[in-house]
Amino acid sequence: MKSEKRLTLYELNRLVREVIECEMPNEYWVEAELSECRESRGHCYMELIEKDPQTATPIAKASAKCWASKWMILRPYFERTTGQRLHAGMKVLLKVYPQFHEAYGFSWIVTDIDPTYTLGDMARKRQEIIRQLKEEGVFDLQKELSLPLFCQHIAVISSESAAGYGDFCNQLADNPYGFQFRTQLFPAIMQGEQVEQSIIAALNRIYGQPFDCVVIIRGGGATSDMSGFDTLALAENVANFPLPIITGIGHDRDESVLDMVSHTRVKTPTAAAALLIDHLKAVLDALNEAQNHIVNYCGSKLSTLHSQLSTIAETIPRLFSIVRTRQEARLDALFSQMLSGIQQKIIGQQARIEGFEQRIPLISERKITQERHRLEIIGEKLKSHDPGLILKRGYSITLHNGKAVKDANTLAPGDEIETRLSEGIIKSIIK
C-alpha cells in the first residue's frame, strides 16, 4: 500500500473530468421528466428523473444546468411555443453535454430544449384527462345547465390583485343598460403549481350558497403558466359543480381542459362580463317582446269582445220581449193549472174528511167495547191473586217487622212475629 501512488481528491476528480471530456465530447438529446426546476441569478437549475413505466419508481436521476446566456434565449422560445413555463412533472427533450467540475461534481449542461416534444406530452396528458372525463360521463355535465334568466348574483374566483378582476367588475357596473349585478370574490391563486388546490377550495366555499353562476377569471397573469388548468381533479370538480361556470382565463391558445368542461368559455374577464350583460339584455328584450305581444293580443281581444258586446246589446231588448211574452204565457198556464189542482185537492180532502166523520163513531164504540172486555179479564185475574182468598183456603202469612218471613234462619230468639189467618192475627215470641 505504501508503494502505490496516492492521489488527492482534486487530482482524482480532474482525472474523471479528463476522461469524460475525452470519451464524451458530443452533445446528446435526452428525454426526461423534471422533478425540480428553479432559477437563480439568471441561470436555470433542473433535477432530471426517469421513472419505471410500470411502477413509477425512479430508475435514474441527474442534475442539469442551463447557463443564463442560453436560458435567456431558450426560456422565451419555450414558453411562447408551449404556453407554459418549465415546472416539476413536465416531460422535456433537452440537448445536453456532460460536465464534471472538480469542486461541484457532475452535471448535464443544457444547450437546447425541443418544445414540440413537451407539446406532444402535454397533448397526450390532456387527451388522457378528456378520455377519463368522458368515461366518467361528466365531460358535458356543465353544458346541460342553463344560466338563470336573471343571472345577477355572481361568485367570482380570481386573484384579488389581478387587473382582470377589476376590469370585470367595472364592466358589469358601467353597463349601458343600468343592470344591477352583485359580485362576491373568492380569492384564489391563478398561476403556478397551487392553481388546482386553490380553485377547488374556492369552489368548495361557494358550494351551497345562493349564487346564479360562477366566473373563473385570470386576466393579468402570465400566459406561459397554464398547466394548473389542465388537471383531472380540477376538471372533475368543475364538471360536477351544480352552478354554471364561465371561464375567462385570458389566453388565445388551445383551450385548457378547464375551458372544455365549463359551461361557457370566453377569452378575457371583460368578455365574461359582456356575456353576462348580453344574457340579461336578451332576457330584457324577450320580456319586452312578450309584453308587446300581450298588449297587442289584449287590444285585439278587447276590440273583438267590444264588437260582440255591441251586437249582444242590440239583440237583448228584442230577445227580452220575446222571452217575457213566453214566460208570461207560461206563468198564466201554470197559474191555471195550480188553481185547478188546488180545487181538485180540496174536493178530495173534503170527501175524505166526511168519510172519517162517518167512521169515527163506529170505531170509537168498537174500541170502548174492546177495552171494557179487557178490563173485566184483568179484574178476574186480580181476584184470583187476592191474599184474602188464599187465607180463606187455610193458608197463613208470617210477618216480622211488617215483612213476610220466607226463611226461618232469618229469625233469632226473642224476635216477635205475627201470623195472619183468614180470621184474626196471632203474635208469637221466638224461643
XYZ file of C-alpha atoms in Angstrom:
431
model
C 0.000 0.000 0.000
C 2.834 2.389 0.833
C 4.487 1.836 -2.545
C 1.273 2.655 -4.532
C 0.873 6.163 -5.900
C -1.584 8.286 -3.972
C -3.938 10.864 -5.499
C -5.522 13.817 -3.896
C -9.267 14.202 -4.267
C -8.726 17.104 -6.611
C -6.368 15.018 -8.779
C -8.850 12.145 -8.851
C -11.725 14.446 -9.826
C -9.581 16.092 -12.502
C -8.827 12.633 -13.874
C -12.573 11.915 -14.030
C -13.104 15.237 -15.781
C -10.445 14.473 -18.390
C -11.940 11.039 -19.039
C -15.426 12.422 -19.511
C -14.245 15.232 -21.779
C -12.203 12.779 -23.827
C -14.747 9.955 -24.056
C -17.967 12.044 -24.322
C -17.108 15.116 -26.420
C -20.501 15.312 -28.148
C -23.914 16.731 -27.250
C -26.897 14.394 -26.701
C -30.680 14.695 -26.886
C -32.155 13.194 -23.737
C -35.779 12.569 -22.700
C -36.503 13.167 -19.020
C -39.040 14.399 -16.509
C -38.400 17.451 -14.374
C -38.613 16.710 -10.665
C -37.441 20.238 -9.824
C -36.839 23.438 -11.779
C -35.658 26.746 -10.346
C -33.941 29.927 -11.417
C -31.121 31.663 -9.618
C -29.111 34.689 -10.822
C -30.390 34.189 -14.357
C -29.359 30.513 -14.516
C -31.830 27.597 -14.556
C -31.150 24.577 -12.327
C -33.009 21.346 -13.059
C -33.304 17.940 -11.456
C -33.970 15.249 -14.055
C -35.638 11.928 -13.328
C -36.773 8.839 -15.208
C -39.439 6.524 -13.766
C -40.262 2.911 -14.423
C -43.400 2.987 -16.650
C -44.992 0.117 -14.695
C -44.246 1.055 -11.072
C -43.423 4.795 -11.413
C -40.309 4.100 -9.332
C -37.333 6.367 -10.146
C -34.691 4.432 -12.045
C -32.373 7.327 -12.960
C -31.623 10.811 -11.612
C -29.294 13.626 -12.655
C -28.739 17.349 -12.238
C -28.787 19.748 -15.182
C -27.981 23.423 -15.620
C -28.753 25.980 -18.273
C -26.472 28.993 -18.039
C -28.002 32.465 -18.246
C -26.554 33.157 -21.704
C -28.561 30.236 -23.130
C -31.506 30.396 -20.730
C -32.429 33.963 -21.708
C -32.927 32.680 -25.281
C -34.430 29.231 -24.614
C -36.955 30.240 -21.970
C -38.976 32.799 -24.040
C -38.983 30.488 -27.045
C -40.192 27.503 -24.997
C -42.896 29.476 -23.195
C -44.069 31.154 -26.378
C -44.338 27.797 -28.163
C -45.876 25.681 -25.379
C -47.738 28.393 -23.479
C -46.232 27.089 -20.237
C -43.216 27.536 -18.031
C -40.897 24.677 -17.213
C -42.186 23.102 -13.995
C -41.947 19.923 -11.955
C -43.733 16.964 -13.516
C -43.205 18.185 -17.104
C -41.549 15.910 -19.637
C -38.849 17.577 -21.739
C -36.414 16.817 -24.525
C -33.078 18.509 -23.734
C -29.858 18.812 -25.681
C -27.012 18.374 -23.204
C -23.337 17.684 -22.830
C -21.598 16.272 -19.747
C -19.532 18.409 -17.421
C -17.575 17.360 -14.380
C -16.134 20.010 -12.081
C -13.522 19.159 -9.521
C -15.330 21.164 -6.819
C -19.004 20.816 -7.809
C -19.183 17.324 -9.276
C -21.066 16.070 -12.330
C -23.975 17.738 -14.148
C -25.511 17.966 -17.609
C -25.252 21.344 -19.310
C -28.378 22.231 -21.319
C -27.807 23.896 -24.680
C -31.250 23.471 -26.283
C -34.844 22.467 -25.492
C -37.293 20.997 -28.004
C -40.750 22.456 -27.148
C -42.533 20.226 -29.676
C -41.733 17.166 -27.526
C -43.259 18.817 -24.482
C -46.272 19.882 -26.537
C -46.772 16.274 -27.576
C -46.577 15.063 -23.989
C -48.936 17.811 -22.821
C -51.344 16.868 -25.590
C -51.180 13.207 -24.563
C -51.893 14.093 -20.936
C -54.724 16.362 -21.949
C -56.292 13.707 -24.176
C -55.987 11.168 -21.358
C -57.786 13.541 -18.972
C -60.512 14.193 -21.569
C -60.902 10.445 -22.188
C -61.255 9.732 -18.476
C -63.803 12.542 -18.015
C -65.885 11.176 -20.893
C -65.703 7.655 -19.468
C -66.966 9.011 -16.151
C -69.838 10.694 -18.017
C -69.100 14.157 -16.612
C -67.408 15.883 -19.570
C -70.622 17.596 -20.803
C -72.475 17.976 -17.470
C -71.909 21.739 -17.336
C -73.304 22.133 -20.889
C -76.593 20.649 -19.654
C -77.055 23.503 -17.161
C -78.765 26.779 -18.095
C -77.887 30.268 -16.980
C -80.760 31.613 -14.860
C -82.875 34.203 -16.673
C -81.935 36.884 -14.151
C -78.285 35.937 -13.677
C -77.139 38.809 -11.443
C -75.646 37.242 -8.275
C -72.147 36.212 -9.361
C -69.439 34.282 -7.490
C -66.002 35.268 -8.843
C -62.879 33.133 -8.488
C -59.793 35.226 -9.210
C -56.716 36.753 -7.724
C -57.758 39.758 -5.665
C -54.966 41.897 -7.119
C -55.479 40.826 -10.733
C -56.220 43.637 -13.155
C -58.704 41.375 -14.902
C -60.869 41.171 -11.774
C -61.117 44.959 -11.625
C -61.914 45.126 -15.353
C -64.643 42.507 -14.886
C -66.303 44.414 -12.005
C -66.035 47.763 -13.805
C -67.551 46.306 -16.969
C -70.551 44.996 -15.010
C -71.004 48.219 -13.030
C -70.793 50.521 -16.078
C -73.075 48.547 -18.391
C -75.141 50.818 -20.688
C -78.487 49.325 -19.642
C -78.277 50.087 -15.936
C -78.432 46.413 -14.906
C -77.542 45.756 -11.283
C -75.091 42.920 -10.599
C -73.880 41.644 -7.225
C -70.439 40.042 -7.198
C -68.532 38.300 -4.410
C -64.846 37.478 -4.765
C -63.441 34.128 -3.639
C -59.659 34.721 -3.831
C -57.543 32.007 -5.430
C -54.044 31.520 -6.804
C -54.316 31.727 -10.584
C -50.822 30.702 -11.680
C -48.200 28.236 -10.553
C -48.459 24.777 -9.047
C -51.140 25.731 -6.481
C -53.811 26.676 -9.044
C -55.650 23.345 -8.798
C -55.946 23.193 -4.996
C -56.729 26.919 -4.706
C -59.595 26.920 -7.233
C -61.076 23.688 -5.803
C -61.019 25.253 -2.319
C -62.817 28.335 -3.672
C -65.476 26.137 -5.324
C -65.999 24.347 -2.000
C -66.610 27.698 -0.290
C -69.118 28.688 -2.978
C -70.992 25.363 -2.891
C -74.444 25.629 -1.308
C -74.616 29.439 -1.422
C -77.407 31.183 -3.396
C -75.376 32.304 -6.424
C -76.655 32.287 -10.006
C -73.328 31.292 -11.596
C -69.555 31.147 -11.041
C -66.977 33.091 -13.073
C -63.313 31.987 -13.085
C -61.109 34.787 -14.463
C -57.378 35.270 -14.656
C -56.713 38.464 -16.593
C -53.277 39.949 -15.985
C -51.449 36.650 -15.339
C -48.676 35.202 -17.447
C -49.910 33.246 -20.445
C -46.934 30.915 -20.025
C -48.292 29.314 -16.843
C -51.439 27.431 -17.821
C -50.625 23.921 -16.597
C -52.718 24.336 -13.444
C -55.871 24.487 -15.588
C -55.179 21.121 -17.256
C -55.616 18.775 -14.284
C -58.080 15.923 -13.770
C -59.084 16.889 -10.206
C -59.942 20.484 -11.169
C -61.854 19.347 -14.269
C -63.897 16.837 -12.223
C -64.795 19.467 -9.628
C -65.871 21.976 -12.292
C -67.776 19.395 -14.352
C -69.768 18.195 -11.318
C -70.455 21.678 -9.910
C -74.225 22.416 -9.694
C -73.948 26.036 -10.918
C -72.986 27.155 -14.444
C -69.279 28.056 -14.573
C -67.937 30.664 -17.026
C -64.180 30.737 -17.655
C -62.207 33.724 -18.879
C -58.598 32.917 -18.101
C -57.107 35.155 -20.769
C -55.354 33.111 -23.439
C -55.914 32.571 -27.152
C -54.015 29.286 -27.463
C -55.753 25.887 -27.431
C -58.497 25.502 -24.860
C -57.482 24.207 -21.478
C -59.331 21.211 -20.031
C -60.973 23.657 -17.606
C -62.366 25.594 -20.594
C -63.630 22.383 -22.214
C -65.670 21.184 -19.216
C -67.019 24.616 -18.206
C -70.467 25.845 -19.181
C -69.113 28.696 -21.338
C -65.581 29.695 -22.249
C -64.610 33.265 -23.171
C -61.152 34.725 -23.765
C -60.935 37.502 -21.187
C -62.555 38.739 -17.970
C -64.171 41.652 -19.837
C -65.629 39.158 -22.318
C -67.104 37.240 -19.354
C -68.728 40.465 -18.106
C -70.013 41.216 -21.617
C -71.503 37.708 -21.781
C -73.464 38.265 -18.557
C -74.645 41.708 -19.709
C -75.702 40.385 -23.123
C -77.523 37.486 -21.468
C -79.524 39.850 -19.259
C -80.147 42.138 -22.251
C -81.512 39.166 -24.216
C -83.845 38.383 -21.314
C -84.979 42.032 -21.215
C -85.589 42.011 -24.992
C -87.589 38.804 -24.679
C -89.661 40.324 -21.880
C -90.287 43.489 -23.906
C -91.274 41.413 -26.913
C -93.600 39.309 -24.748
C -95.059 42.489 -23.249
C -95.727 43.953 -26.710
C -97.266 40.679 -27.826
C -99.519 40.593 -24.767
C -100.561 44.239 -25.252
C -101.353 43.689 -28.943
C -103.202 40.459 -28.217
C -105.206 42.037 -25.401
C -106.064 45.046 -27.613
C -107.251 42.774 -30.427
C -109.192 40.609 -27.992
C -110.821 43.633 -26.351
C -111.818 45.007 -29.756
C -113.423 41.689 -30.682
C -115.224 41.449 -27.354
C -116.421 45.055 -27.634
C -117.919 44.296 -31.047
C -119.579 41.182 -29.659
C -120.966 43.128 -26.699
C -122.409 45.773 -29.020
C -124.164 43.091 -31.047
C -125.466 41.450 -27.890
C -126.636 44.821 -26.509
C -128.698 45.394 -29.663
C -130.177 41.906 -29.511
C -131.043 41.862 -25.796
C -134.219 44.106 -25.912
C -135.766 42.046 -28.695
C -134.902 38.791 -27.048
C -136.126 40.066 -23.702
C -139.502 40.985 -25.221
C -139.851 37.520 -26.734
C -138.771 35.782 -23.544
C -141.053 37.939 -21.399
C -144.084 37.127 -23.587
C -143.287 33.425 -23.454
C -142.751 33.463 -19.713
C -145.956 35.421 -19.056
C -147.961 32.880 -21.099
C -146.215 30.059 -19.261
C -146.960 31.669 -15.883
C -150.632 32.076 -16.809
C -150.843 28.418 -17.799
C -149.104 27.362 -14.611
C -151.404 29.555 -12.519
C -154.477 27.969 -14.137
C -153.065 24.503 -13.598
C -152.296 25.361 -9.982
C -155.862 26.653 -9.284
C -157.396 23.581 -10.902
C -155.095 21.300 -8.917
C -155.867 23.071 -5.648
C -159.607 22.829 -6.230
C -159.386 19.121 -7.026
C -157.251 18.574 -3.949
C -159.719 20.429 -1.703
C -162.651 18.390 -3.045
C -160.775 15.139 -2.483
C -159.820 16.086 1.086
C -163.373 17.147 1.891
C -164.691 13.750 0.740
C -162.049 12.031 2.866
C -162.985 14.101 5.931
C -166.650 13.231 5.509
C -165.707 9.538 5.344
C -163.744 9.917 8.578
C -166.689 11.663 10.241
C -168.943 8.711 9.425
C -166.452 6.073 10.609
C -165.320 7.731 13.870
C -168.457 6.851 15.986
C -168.358 3.181 14.931
C -164.636 2.912 15.548
C -164.930 4.650 18.948
C -167.739 2.376 20.098
C -165.853 -0.731 18.989
C -162.687 0.450 20.803
C -164.626 1.145 24.049
C -166.211 -2.346 23.988
C -162.782 -3.970 23.463
C -161.199 -2.038 26.340
C -164.130 -2.776 28.662
C -163.808 -6.529 27.990
C -160.060 -6.286 28.576
C -160.601 -4.590 31.959
C -163.040 -7.348 33.016
C -160.421 -10.007 32.241
C -157.784 -8.114 34.233
C -160.196 -7.797 37.174
C -160.780 -11.534 37.204
C -157.035 -12.151 37.216
C -156.623 -9.730 40.162
C -159.336 -11.518 42.161
C -157.563 -14.840 41.672
C -154.436 -13.353 43.256
C -156.243 -11.742 46.262
C -154.325 -12.709 49.507
C -157.651 -12.899 51.363
C -158.845 -15.738 49.200
C -155.568 -17.564 49.801
C -156.021 -17.175 53.569
C -159.593 -18.469 53.374
C -158.255 -21.651 51.844
C -156.329 -22.316 55.100
C -153.051 -20.611 54.411
C -151.426 -18.038 56.749
C -148.792 -15.307 56.423
C -145.993 -14.831 58.970
C -144.626 -11.294 59.313
C -141.606 -9.916 61.122
C -141.335 -6.152 61.336
C -144.031 -5.880 58.685
C -142.266 -8.135 56.181
C -143.156 -11.681 55.164
C -140.857 -14.345 56.634
C -139.670 -16.699 53.936
C -136.646 -18.271 55.738
C -136.634 -19.386 59.387
C -132.899 -18.804 59.616
C -133.514 -15.045 59.416
C -135.198 -15.104 62.867
C -133.427 -15.005 66.216
C -134.611 -15.988 69.737
C -136.684 -13.198 71.227
C -137.992 -11.918 67.873
C -141.718 -11.142 67.815
C -143.638 -12.393 64.785
C -147.247 -12.050 63.562
C -149.215 -14.808 61.939
C -152.182 -13.605 59.895
C -155.053 -16.027 59.347
C -158.271 -15.715 57.417
C -159.865 -14.728 60.692
C -157.572 -12.867 63.180
C -153.867 -12.361 63.987
C -151.557 -14.428 66.223
C -148.439 -12.846 67.793
C -145.602 -15.105 68.929
C -142.114 -14.868 70.526
C -139.302 -16.957 69.079
C -137.568 -19.225 71.634
